[in-house]
Coordinates of C-alpha atoms in Angstrom, one line a residue:
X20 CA 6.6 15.6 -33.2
X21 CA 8.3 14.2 -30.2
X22 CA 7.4 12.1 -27.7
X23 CA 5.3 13.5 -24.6
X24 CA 4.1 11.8 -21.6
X25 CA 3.1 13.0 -17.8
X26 CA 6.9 12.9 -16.6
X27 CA 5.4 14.3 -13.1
X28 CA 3.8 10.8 -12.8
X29 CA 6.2 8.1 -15.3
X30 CA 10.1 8.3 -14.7
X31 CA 12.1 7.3 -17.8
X32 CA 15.0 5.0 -16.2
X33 CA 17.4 3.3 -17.8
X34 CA 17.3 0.8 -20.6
X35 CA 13.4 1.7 -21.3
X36 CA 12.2 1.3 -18.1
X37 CA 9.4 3.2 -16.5
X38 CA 8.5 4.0 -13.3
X39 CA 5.5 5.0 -11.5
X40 CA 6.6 8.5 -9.6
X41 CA 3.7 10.3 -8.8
X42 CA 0.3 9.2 -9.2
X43 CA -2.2 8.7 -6.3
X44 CA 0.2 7.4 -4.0
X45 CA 2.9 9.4 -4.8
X46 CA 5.2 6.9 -5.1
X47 CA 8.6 7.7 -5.3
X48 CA 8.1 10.5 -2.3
X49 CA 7.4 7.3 0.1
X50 CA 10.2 5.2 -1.6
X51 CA 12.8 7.6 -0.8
X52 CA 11.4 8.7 2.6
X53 CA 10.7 11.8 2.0
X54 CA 6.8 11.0 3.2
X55 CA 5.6 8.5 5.7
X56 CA 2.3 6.6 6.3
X57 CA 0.2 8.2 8.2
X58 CA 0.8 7.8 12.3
X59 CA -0.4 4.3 13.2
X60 CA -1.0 2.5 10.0
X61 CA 1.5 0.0 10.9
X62 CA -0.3 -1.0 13.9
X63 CA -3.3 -1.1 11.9
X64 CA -1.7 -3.5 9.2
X65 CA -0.5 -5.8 11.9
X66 CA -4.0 -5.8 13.5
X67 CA -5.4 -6.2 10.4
X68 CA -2.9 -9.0 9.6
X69 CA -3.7 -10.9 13.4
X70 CA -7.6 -10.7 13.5
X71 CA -7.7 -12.3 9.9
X72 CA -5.0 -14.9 11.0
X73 CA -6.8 -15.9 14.1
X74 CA -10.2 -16.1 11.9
X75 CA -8.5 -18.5 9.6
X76 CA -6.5 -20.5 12.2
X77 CA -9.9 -20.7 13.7
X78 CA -11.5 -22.2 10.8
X79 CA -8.7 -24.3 10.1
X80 CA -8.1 -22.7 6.7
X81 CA -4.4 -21.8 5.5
X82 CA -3.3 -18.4 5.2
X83 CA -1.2 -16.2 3.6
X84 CA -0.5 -12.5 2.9
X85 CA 1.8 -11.2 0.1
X86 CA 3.2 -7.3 -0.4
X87 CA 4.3 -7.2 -4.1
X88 CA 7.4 -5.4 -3.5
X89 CA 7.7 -2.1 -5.8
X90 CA 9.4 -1.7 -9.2
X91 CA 11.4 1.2 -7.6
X92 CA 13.1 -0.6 -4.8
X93 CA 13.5 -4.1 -7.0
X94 CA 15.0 -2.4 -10.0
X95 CA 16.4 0.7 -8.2
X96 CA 19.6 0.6 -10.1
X97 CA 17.8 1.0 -13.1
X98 CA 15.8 4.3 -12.2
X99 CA 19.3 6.0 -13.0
X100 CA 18.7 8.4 -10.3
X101 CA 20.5 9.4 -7.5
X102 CA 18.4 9.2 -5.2
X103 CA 18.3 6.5 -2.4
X104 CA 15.3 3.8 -2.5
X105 CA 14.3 2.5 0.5
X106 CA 11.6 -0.4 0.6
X107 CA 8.1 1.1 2.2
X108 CA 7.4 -2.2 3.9
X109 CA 10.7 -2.9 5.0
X110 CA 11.2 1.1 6.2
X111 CA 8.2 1.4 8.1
X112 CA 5.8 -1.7 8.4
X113 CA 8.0 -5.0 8.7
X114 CA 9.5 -4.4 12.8
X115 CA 5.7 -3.7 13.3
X116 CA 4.8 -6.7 11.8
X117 CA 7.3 -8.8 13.4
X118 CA 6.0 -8.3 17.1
X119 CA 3.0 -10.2 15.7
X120 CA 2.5 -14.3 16.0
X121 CA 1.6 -14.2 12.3
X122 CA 4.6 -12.8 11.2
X123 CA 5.9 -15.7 9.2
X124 CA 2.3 -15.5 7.4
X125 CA 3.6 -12.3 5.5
X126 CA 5.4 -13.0 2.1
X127 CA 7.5 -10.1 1.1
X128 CA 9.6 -11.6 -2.2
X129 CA 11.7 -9.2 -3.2
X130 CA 15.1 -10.7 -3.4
X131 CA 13.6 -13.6 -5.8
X132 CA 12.8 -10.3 -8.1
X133 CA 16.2 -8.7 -7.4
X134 CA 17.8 -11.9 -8.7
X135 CA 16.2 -11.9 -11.9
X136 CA 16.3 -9.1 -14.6
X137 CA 13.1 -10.5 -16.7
X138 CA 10.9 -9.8 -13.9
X139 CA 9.7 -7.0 -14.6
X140 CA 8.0 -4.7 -17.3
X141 CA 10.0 -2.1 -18.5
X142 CA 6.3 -0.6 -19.5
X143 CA 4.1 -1.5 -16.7
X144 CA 3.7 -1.4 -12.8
X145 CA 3.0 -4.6 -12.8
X146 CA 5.4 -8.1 -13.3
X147 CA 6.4 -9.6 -16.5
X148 CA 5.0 -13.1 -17.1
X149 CA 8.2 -14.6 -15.4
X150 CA 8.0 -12.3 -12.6
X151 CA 4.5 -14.0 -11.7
X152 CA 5.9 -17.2 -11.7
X153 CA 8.7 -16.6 -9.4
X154 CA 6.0 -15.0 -6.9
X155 CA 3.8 -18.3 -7.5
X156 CA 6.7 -20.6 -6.9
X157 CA 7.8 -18.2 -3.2
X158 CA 3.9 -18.5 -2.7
X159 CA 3.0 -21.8 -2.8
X160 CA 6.6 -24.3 -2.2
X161 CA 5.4 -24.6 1.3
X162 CA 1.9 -25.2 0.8
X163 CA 2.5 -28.0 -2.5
X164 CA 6.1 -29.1 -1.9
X165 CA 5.6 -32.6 -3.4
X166 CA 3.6 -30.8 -6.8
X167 CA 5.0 -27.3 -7.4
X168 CA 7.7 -27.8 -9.6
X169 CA 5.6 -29.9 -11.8
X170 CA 3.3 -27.1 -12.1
X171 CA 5.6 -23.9 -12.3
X172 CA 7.0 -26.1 -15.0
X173 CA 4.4 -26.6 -16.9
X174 CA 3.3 -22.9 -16.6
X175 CA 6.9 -21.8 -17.8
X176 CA 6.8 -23.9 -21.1
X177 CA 4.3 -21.8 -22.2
X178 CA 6.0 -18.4 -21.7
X179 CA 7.2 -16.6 -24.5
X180 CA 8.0 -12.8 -25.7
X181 CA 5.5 -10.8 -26.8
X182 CA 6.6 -7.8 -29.2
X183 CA 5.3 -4.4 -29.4
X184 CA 3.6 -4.5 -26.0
X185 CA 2.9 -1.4 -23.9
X186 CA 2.1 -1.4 -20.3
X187 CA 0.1 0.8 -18.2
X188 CA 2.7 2.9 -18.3
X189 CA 4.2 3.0 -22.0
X190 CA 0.7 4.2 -22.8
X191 CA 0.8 7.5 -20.9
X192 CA 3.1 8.2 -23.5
X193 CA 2.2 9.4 -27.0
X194 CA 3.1 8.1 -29.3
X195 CA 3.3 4.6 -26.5
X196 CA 6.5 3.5 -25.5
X197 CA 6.7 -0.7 -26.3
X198 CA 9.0 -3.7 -25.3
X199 CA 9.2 -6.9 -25.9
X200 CA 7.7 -8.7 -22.7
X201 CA 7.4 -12.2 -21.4
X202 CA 3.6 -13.3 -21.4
X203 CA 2.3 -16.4 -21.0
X204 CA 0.9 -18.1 -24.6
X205 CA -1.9 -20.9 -23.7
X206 CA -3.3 -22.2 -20.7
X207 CA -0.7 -25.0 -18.8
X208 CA -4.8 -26.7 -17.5
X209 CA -8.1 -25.8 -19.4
X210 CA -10.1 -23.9 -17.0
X211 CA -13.2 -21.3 -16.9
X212 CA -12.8 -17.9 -16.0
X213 CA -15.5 -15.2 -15.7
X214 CA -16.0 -12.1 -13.9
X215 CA -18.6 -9.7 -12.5
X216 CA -18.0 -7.0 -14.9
X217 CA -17.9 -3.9 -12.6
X218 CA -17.3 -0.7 -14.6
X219 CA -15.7 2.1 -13.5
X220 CA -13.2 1.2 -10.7
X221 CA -11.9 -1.8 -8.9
X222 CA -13.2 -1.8 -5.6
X223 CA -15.9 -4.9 -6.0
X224 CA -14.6 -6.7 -8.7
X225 CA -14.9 -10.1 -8.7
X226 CA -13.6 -12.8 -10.6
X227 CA -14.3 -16.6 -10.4
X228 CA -12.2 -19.3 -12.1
X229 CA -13.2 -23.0 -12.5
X230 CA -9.9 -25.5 -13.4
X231 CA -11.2 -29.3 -12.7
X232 CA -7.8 -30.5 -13.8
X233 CA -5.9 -28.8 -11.2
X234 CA -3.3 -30.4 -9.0
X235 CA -5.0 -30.4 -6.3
X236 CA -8.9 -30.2 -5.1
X237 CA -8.7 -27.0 -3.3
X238 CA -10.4 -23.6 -3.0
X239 CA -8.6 -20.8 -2.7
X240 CA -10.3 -17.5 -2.0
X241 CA -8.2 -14.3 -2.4
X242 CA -8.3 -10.5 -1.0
X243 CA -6.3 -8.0 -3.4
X244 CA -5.5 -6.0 -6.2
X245 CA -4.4 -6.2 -9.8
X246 CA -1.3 -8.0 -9.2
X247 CA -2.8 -11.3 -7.9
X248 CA -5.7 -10.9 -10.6
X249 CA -3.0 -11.5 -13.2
X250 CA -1.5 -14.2 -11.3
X251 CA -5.2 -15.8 -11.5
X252 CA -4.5 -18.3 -14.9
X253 CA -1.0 -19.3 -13.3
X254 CA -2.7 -20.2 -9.8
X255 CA -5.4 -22.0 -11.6
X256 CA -2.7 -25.0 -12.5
X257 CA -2.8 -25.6 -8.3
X258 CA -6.2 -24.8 -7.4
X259 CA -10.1 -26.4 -8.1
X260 CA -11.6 -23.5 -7.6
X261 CA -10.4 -19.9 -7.3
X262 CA -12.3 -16.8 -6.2
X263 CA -10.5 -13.3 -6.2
X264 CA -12.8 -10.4 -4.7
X265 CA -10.6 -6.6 -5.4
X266 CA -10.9 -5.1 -2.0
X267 CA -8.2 -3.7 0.2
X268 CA -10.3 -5.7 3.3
X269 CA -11.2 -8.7 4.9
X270 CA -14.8 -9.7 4.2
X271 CA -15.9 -12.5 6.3
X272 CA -19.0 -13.0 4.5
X273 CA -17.3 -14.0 1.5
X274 CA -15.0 -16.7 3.6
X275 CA -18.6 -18.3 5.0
X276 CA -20.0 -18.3 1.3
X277 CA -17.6 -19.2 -0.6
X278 CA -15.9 -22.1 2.0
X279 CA -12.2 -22.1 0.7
X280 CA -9.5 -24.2 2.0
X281 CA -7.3 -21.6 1.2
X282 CA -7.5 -17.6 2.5
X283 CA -4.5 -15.3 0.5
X284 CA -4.7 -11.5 0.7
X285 CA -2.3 -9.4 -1.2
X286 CA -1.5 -5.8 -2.0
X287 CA 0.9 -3.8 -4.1
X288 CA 3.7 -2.5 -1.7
X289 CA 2.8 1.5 -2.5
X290 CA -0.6 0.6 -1.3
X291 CA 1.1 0.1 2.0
X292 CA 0.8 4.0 2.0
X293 CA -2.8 4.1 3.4
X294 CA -3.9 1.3 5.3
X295 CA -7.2 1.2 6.6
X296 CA -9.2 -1.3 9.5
X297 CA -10.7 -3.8 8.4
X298 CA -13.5 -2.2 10.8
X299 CA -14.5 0.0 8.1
X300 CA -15.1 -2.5 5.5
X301 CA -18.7 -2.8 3.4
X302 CA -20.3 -5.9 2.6
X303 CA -18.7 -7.4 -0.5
X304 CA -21.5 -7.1 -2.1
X305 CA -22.4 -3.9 -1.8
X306 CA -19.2 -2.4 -3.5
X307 CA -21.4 -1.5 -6.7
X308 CA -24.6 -0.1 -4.2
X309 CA -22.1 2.1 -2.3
X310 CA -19.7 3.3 -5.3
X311 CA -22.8 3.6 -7.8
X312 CA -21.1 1.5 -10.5
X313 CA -22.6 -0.7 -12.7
X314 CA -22.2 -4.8 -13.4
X315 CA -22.1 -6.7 -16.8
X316 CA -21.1 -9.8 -15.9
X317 CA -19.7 -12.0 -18.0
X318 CA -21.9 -15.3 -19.6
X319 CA -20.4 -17.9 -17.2
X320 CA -20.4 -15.4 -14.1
X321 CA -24.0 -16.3 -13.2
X322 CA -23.4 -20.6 -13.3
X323 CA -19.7 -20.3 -11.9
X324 CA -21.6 -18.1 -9.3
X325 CA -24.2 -21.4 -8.1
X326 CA -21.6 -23.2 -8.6
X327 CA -19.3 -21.6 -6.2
X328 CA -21.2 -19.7 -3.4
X329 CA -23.0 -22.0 -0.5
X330 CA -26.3 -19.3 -0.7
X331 CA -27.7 -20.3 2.5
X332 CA -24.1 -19.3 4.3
X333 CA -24.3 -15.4 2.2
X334 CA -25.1 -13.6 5.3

């Protein structure tokens, strides 16, 4: 029997690599401009982007947000179609964004991933292991320029290729479609990491990480989606504490419980797609109340948890 797959939703490029076409956000559609955010979601990005910038600059905390630019504008030459790829954010968000004063605050990497072949997955949406570290390296030069070579050094001596792994997307396939991708082998600092254990989506996930050896004594609390949850052991070399919370918002009640040094908020680039207000946004807290999912949290969740959140400032 051959080998099937959703090809509506999974292009099969060149060289083994797959792409995410359809799916929820119908990606290739947006990345070739044939379809367009919806009217006024860049002016809700950038107002977005300058009410959390003036929160942080307000509460002297650093801040940063990153678009994880897409697999099919990074590695268009490899999709081995003809059609043109345009980047989303570049297309249709970035001369928004650049009326704002928190412009520079917005990371967009992609020609760091252009440059290097092994950064991505040929089987996955998301980065390879060295991907990562290239983002971690654009990420945080400015904010530890005396210590982040030592650490992205560290972190790189530990990756090595994995065999036989399939993504997220090698296992729409049957039977899966495999590579051999760079993953990271060991921990560069001995750290703690548990999670909430949400089941049944994202939205509400949390995900606390304890690394007393870090490089420096910070807390760094982060707003996003899968792609900085992987990052999470690589940013644990740099950071005391770390606190990643999946939401696509702001939550301001998390910022006054959690007290970070540090505010980042990232999103994969297709997300870019449908943008909502930070307006609309739930408690934190109340992701698993409002979505009716359950919670099994890990065995260190609940200590990490004390540990972490300031209770009397959970409002």
């Amino acid at each position: 029997m051959g080998q099937q797959g959703a090809t509506d939703e999974v292009h099969v490029g060149r060289d083994g690599f797959l792409f995410l076409a359809g799916g929820n956000h119908g990606v290739f559609s947006y990345f070739t401009g044939k379809s367009d955010p919806e009217l006024g979601s860049a002016q809700t990005f950038r107002e977005n982007l300058e009410s959390r910038a003036s929160y942080c600059a307000e509460h002297d905390l650093l801040f940063r947000t990153v678009i994880f630019p897409e697999k099919c504008f990074a590695l268009s030459s490899e999709t081995g179609i003809e059609d043109h790829f345009e980047s989303l954010y570049q297309r249709c968000y970035a001369s928004e964004v650049g009326k704002s004063p928190a412009a520079g605050m917005v990371k967009y990497p992609v020609e760091k991933l252009r440059e290097n072949s092994d950064a991505f997955s040929r089987t996955d949406t998301h980065y390879a292991a060295w991907g990562n570290l290239y983002i971690v390296q654009q990420l945080l030069m400015d904010i530890f320029p005396d210590h982040v070579s030592a650490g992205i050094d560290r972190i790189a001596e530990l990756i090595s290729d994995k065999p036989n792994f399939s993504g997220d997307l090698g296992r729409k396939f049957t039977p899966e479609k495999t590579e051999t991708c760079s993953v990271v082998k060991g921990r560069a600092v001995p750290f703690s990491m548990a999670a909430n254990g949400l089941k049944g989506g994202n939205d509400g996930i949390c995900v606390l990480v304890s690394s007393p050896q870090a490089i420096s004594d910070k807390t760094l609390l982060i707003y996003g989606d899968s792609f900085f949850r992987q990052m999470l052991p690589m940013l644990a070399v740099f950071y005391r504490k770390v606190i990643f919370c999946r939401t696509r918002f702001f939550h301001y009640e998390m910022v006054s419980a959690f007290r970070p040094d540090h505010v980042f908020c990232g999103l994969a680039e297709r997300y870019l797609s449908r943008c909502s207000a930070d307006s609309k946004r739930p408690h934190f807290l109340s992701y698993p109340i409002v979505l009716g999912r359950e919670m099994t949290p890990d065995a260190e969740f609940s200590e990490l948890w004390q540990e972490f959140v300031h209770r009397q400032r959970l409002l």
